[in-house]
PDB file of C-alpha atoms in Angstrom:
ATOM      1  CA  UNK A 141     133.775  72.525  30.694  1.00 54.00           C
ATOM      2  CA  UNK A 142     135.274  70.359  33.563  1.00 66.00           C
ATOM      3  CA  UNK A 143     138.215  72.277  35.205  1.00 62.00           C
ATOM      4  CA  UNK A 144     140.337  70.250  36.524  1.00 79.00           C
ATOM      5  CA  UNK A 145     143.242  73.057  37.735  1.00 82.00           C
ATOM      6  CA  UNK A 146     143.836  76.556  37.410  1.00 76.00           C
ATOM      7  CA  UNK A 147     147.171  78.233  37.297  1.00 82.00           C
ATOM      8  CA  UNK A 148     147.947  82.134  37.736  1.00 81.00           C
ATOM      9  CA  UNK A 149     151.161  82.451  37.203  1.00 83.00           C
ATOM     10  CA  UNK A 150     153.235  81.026  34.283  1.00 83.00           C
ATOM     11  CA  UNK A 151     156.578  81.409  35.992  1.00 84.00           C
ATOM     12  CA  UNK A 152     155.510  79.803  39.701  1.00 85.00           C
ATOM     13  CA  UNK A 153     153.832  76.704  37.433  1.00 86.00           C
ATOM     14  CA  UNK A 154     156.029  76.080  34.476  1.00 85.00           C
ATOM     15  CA  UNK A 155     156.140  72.705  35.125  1.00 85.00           C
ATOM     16  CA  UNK A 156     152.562  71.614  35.849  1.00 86.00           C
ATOM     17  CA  UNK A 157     151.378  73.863  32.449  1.00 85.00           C
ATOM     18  CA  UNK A 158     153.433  72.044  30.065  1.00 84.00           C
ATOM     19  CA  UNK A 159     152.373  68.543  31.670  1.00 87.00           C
ATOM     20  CA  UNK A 160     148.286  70.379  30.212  1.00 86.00           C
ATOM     21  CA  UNK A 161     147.106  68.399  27.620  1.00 88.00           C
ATOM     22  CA  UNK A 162     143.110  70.202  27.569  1.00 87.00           C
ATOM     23  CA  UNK A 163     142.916  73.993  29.229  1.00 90.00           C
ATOM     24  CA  UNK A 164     141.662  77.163  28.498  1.00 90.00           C
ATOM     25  CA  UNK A 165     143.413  80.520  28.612  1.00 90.00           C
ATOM     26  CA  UNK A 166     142.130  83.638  30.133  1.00 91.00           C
ATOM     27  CA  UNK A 167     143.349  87.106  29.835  1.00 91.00           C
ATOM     28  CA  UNK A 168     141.621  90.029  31.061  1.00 91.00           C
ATOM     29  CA  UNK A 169     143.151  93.980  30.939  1.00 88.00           C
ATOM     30  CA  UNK A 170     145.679  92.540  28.578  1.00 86.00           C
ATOM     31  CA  UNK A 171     146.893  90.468  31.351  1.00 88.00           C
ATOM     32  CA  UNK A 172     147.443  86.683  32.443  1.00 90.00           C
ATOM     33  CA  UNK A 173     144.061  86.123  34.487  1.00 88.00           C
ATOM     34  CA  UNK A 174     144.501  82.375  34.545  1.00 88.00           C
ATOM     35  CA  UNK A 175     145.386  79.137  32.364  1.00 90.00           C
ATOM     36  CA  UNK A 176     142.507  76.352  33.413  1.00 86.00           C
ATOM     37  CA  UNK A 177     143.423  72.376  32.789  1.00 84.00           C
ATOM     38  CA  UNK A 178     140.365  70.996  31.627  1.00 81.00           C
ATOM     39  CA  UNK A 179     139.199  67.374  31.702  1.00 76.00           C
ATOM     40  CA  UNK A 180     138.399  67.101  27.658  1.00 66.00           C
ATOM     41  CA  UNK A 181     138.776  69.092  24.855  1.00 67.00           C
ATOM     42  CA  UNK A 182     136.645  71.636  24.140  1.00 67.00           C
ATOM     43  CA  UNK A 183     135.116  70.834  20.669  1.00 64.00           C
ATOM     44  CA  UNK A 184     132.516  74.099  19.207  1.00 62.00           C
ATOM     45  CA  UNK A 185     129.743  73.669  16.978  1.00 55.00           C
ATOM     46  CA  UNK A 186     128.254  76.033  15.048  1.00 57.00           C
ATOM     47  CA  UNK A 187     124.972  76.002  17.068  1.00 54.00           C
ATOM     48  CA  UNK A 188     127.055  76.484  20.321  1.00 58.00           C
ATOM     49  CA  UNK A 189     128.797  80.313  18.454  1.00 53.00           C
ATOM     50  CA  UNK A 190     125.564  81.152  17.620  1.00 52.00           C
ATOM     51  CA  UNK A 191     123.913  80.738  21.243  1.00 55.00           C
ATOM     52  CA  UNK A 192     127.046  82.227  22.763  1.00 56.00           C
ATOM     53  CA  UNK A 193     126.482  85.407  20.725  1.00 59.00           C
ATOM     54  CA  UNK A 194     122.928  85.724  20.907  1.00 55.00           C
ATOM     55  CA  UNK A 195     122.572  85.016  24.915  1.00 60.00           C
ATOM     56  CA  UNK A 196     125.543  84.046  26.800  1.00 57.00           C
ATOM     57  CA  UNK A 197     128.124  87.119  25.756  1.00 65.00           C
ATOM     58  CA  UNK A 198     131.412  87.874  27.843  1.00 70.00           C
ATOM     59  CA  UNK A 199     131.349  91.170  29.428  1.00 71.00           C
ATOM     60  CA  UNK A 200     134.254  93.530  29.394  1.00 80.00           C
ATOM     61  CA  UNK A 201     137.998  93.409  28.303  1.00 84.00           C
ATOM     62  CA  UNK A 202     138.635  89.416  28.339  1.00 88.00           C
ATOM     63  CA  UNK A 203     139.770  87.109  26.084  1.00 87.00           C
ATOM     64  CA  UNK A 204     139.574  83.128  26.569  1.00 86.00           C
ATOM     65  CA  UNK A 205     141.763  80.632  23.958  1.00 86.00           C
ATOM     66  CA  UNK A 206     140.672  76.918  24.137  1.00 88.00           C
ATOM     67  CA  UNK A 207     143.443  74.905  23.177  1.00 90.00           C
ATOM     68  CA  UNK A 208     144.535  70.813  23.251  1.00 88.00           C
ATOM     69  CA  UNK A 209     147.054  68.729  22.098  1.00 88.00           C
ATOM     70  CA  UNK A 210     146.081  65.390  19.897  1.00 85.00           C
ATOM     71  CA  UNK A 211     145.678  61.824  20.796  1.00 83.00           C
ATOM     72  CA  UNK A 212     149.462  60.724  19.186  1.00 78.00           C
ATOM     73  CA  UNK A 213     150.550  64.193  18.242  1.00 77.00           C
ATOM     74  CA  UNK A 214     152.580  65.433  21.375  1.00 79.00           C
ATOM     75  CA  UNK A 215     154.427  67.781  19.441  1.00 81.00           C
ATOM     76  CA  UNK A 216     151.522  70.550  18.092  1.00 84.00           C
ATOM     77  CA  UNK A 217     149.215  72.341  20.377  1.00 89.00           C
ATOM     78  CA  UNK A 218     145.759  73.199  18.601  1.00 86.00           C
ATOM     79  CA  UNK A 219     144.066  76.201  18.504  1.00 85.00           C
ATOM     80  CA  UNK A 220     140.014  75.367  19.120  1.00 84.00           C
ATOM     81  CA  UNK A 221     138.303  78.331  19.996  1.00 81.00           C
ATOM     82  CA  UNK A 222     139.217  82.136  20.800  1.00 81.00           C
ATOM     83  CA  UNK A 223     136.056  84.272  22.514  1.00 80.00           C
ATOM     84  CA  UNK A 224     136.096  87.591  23.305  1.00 79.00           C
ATOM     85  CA  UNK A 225     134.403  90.352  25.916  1.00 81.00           C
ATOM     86  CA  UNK A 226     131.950  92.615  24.370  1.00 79.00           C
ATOM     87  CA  UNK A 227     134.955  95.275  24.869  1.00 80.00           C
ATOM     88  CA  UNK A 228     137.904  93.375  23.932  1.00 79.00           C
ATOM     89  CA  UNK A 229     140.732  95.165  23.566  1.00 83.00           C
ATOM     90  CA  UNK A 230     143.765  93.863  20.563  1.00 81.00           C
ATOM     91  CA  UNK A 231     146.086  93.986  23.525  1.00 86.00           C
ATOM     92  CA  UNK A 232     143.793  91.259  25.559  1.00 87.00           C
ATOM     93  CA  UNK A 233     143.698  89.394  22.378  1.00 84.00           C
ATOM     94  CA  UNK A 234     147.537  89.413  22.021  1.00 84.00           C
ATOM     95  CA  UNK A 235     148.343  88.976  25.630  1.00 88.00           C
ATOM     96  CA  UNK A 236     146.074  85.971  25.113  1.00 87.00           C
ATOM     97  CA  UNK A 237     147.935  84.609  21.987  1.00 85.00           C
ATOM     98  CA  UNK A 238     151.342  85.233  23.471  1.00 88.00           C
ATOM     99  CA  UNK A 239     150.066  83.181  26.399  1.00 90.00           C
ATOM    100  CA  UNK A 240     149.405  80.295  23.878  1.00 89.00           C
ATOM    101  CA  UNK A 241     152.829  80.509  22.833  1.00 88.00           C
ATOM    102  CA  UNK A 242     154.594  80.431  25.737  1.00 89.00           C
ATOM    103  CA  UNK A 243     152.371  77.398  26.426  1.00 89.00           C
ATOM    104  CA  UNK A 244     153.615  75.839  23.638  1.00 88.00           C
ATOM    105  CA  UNK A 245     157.529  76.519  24.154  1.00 88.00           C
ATOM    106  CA  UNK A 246     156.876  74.698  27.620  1.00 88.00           C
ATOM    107  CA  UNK A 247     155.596  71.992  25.873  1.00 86.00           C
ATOM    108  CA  UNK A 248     158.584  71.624  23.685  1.00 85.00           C
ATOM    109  CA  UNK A 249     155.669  71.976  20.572  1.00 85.00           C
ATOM    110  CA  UNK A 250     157.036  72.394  16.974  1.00 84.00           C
ATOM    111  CA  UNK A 251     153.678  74.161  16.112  1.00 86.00           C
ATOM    112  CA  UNK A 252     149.803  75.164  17.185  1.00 86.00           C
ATOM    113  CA  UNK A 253     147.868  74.734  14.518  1.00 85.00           C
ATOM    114  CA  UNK A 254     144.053  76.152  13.672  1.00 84.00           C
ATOM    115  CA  UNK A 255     141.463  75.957  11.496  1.00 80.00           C
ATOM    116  CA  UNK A 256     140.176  79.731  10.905  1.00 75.00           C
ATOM    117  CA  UNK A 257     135.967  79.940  10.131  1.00 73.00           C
ATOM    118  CA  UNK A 258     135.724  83.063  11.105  1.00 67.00           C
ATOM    119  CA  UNK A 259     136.217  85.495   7.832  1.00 65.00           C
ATOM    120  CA  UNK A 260     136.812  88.744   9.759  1.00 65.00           C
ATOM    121  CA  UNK A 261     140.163  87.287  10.538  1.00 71.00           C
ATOM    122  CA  UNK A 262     142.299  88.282   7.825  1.00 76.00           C
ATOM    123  CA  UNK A 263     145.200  86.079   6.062  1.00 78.00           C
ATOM    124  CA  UNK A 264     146.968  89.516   6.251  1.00 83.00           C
ATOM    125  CA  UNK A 265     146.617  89.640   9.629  1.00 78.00           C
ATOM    126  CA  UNK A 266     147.658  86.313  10.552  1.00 77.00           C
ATOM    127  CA  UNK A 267     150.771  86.815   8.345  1.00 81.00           C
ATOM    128  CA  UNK A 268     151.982  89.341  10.731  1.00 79.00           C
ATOM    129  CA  UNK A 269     151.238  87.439  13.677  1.00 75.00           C
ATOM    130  CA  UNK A 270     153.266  85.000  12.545  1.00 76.00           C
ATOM    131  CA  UNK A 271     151.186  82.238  10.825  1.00 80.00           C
ATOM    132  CA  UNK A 272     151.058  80.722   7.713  1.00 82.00           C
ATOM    133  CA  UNK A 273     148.488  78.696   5.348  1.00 84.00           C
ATOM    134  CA  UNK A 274     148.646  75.279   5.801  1.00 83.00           C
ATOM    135  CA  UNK A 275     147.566  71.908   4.252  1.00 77.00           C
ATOM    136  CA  UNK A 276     146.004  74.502   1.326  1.00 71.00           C
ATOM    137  CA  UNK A 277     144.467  71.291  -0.392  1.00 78.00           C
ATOM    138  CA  UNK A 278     141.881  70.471   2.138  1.00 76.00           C
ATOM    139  CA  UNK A 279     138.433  72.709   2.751  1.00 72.00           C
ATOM    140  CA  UNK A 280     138.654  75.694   4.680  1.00 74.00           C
ATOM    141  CA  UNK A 281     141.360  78.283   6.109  1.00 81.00           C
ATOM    142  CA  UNK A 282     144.195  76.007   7.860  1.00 82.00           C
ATOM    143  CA  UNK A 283     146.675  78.128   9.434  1.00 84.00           C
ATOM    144  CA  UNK A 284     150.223  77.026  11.338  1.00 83.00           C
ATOM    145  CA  UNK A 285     152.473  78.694  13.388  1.00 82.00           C
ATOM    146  CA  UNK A 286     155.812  77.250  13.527  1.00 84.00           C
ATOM    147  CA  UNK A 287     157.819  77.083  17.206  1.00 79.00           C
ATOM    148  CA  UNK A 288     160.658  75.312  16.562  1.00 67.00           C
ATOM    149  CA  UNK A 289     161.608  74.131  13.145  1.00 59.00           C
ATOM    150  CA  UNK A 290     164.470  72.230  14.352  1.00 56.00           C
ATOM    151  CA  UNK A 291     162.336  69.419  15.351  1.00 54.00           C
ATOM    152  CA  UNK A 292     161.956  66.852  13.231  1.00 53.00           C
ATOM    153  CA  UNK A 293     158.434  66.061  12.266  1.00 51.00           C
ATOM    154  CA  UNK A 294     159.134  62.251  12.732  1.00 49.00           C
ATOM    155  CA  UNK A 295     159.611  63.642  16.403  1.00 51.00           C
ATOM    156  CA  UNK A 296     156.238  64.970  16.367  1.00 48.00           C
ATOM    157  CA  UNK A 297     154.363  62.206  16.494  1.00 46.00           C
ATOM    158  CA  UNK A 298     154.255  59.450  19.176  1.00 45.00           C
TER     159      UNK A 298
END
């Protein structure tokens, strides 16, 4: 992945993180390591899990979100990708996740969105973290987790 810039602090670059369209959240300890703006979405296939598992594993307590926000979409911030250390702690994960969020708020999203393969991730569990199924019709696990319902979702796109 191309990084184009990487920000430490959410606070001290508030205004240059919501302006990330493409970027990559680390945490490490449970805390903020960095928030990367990448050139181009990050898109996974299932050969690239596989390698990363078999011979290119994080070490340690880190957690790394990919995330990007669709061509004509502005309003939704999708989930791509979460990878975790070989020690990953559920605090890493959710310092990670509530690093997403705040993402999102800057971005004035109404939602991030994801599409859940992985079926050690319960629906249970993603209840409680706030999500919810979404477009149930289509194939696979869809998931959506509402920011701001006052938007309208003719807002959304554009």
């Amino acid at each position: 992945m191309f990084v184009r810039r990487v920000h430490s602090s959410i606070e001290a670059n508030a205004s240059a993180i919501s302006r990330i369209r493409c970027g990559r959240i680390v945490t490490r300890e449970g805390q903020l390591e960095r928030i990367e703006q990448h050139w181009f979405a990050n898109h996974v296939s299932v050969a690239q899990v596989w390698w990363q598992n078999q011979r290119n594993s994080l070490d340690g307590d880190v957690c790394q979100l990919d995330f990007h926000v669709p061509w004509g979409m502005k309003a939704f911030v999708t989930l791509d990708y979460i990878r975790t250390g070989n020690q990953a702690r559920y605090a890493t994960f959710i310092g990670a996740c509530n690093v997403l969020n705040e993402v999102a708020r800057l971005k004035n999203a109404y939602a991030i969105v994801a599409h859940v393969t992985n079926s050690n991730i319960s629906d249970r569990f993603l209840k409680r973290a706030g999500w919810e199924r979404h477009l149930e019709d289509w194939p696979g696990r869809h998931f959506i987790r509402r920011m701001q319902p006052s938007v309208r979702i003719a807002d959304a796109f554009g």
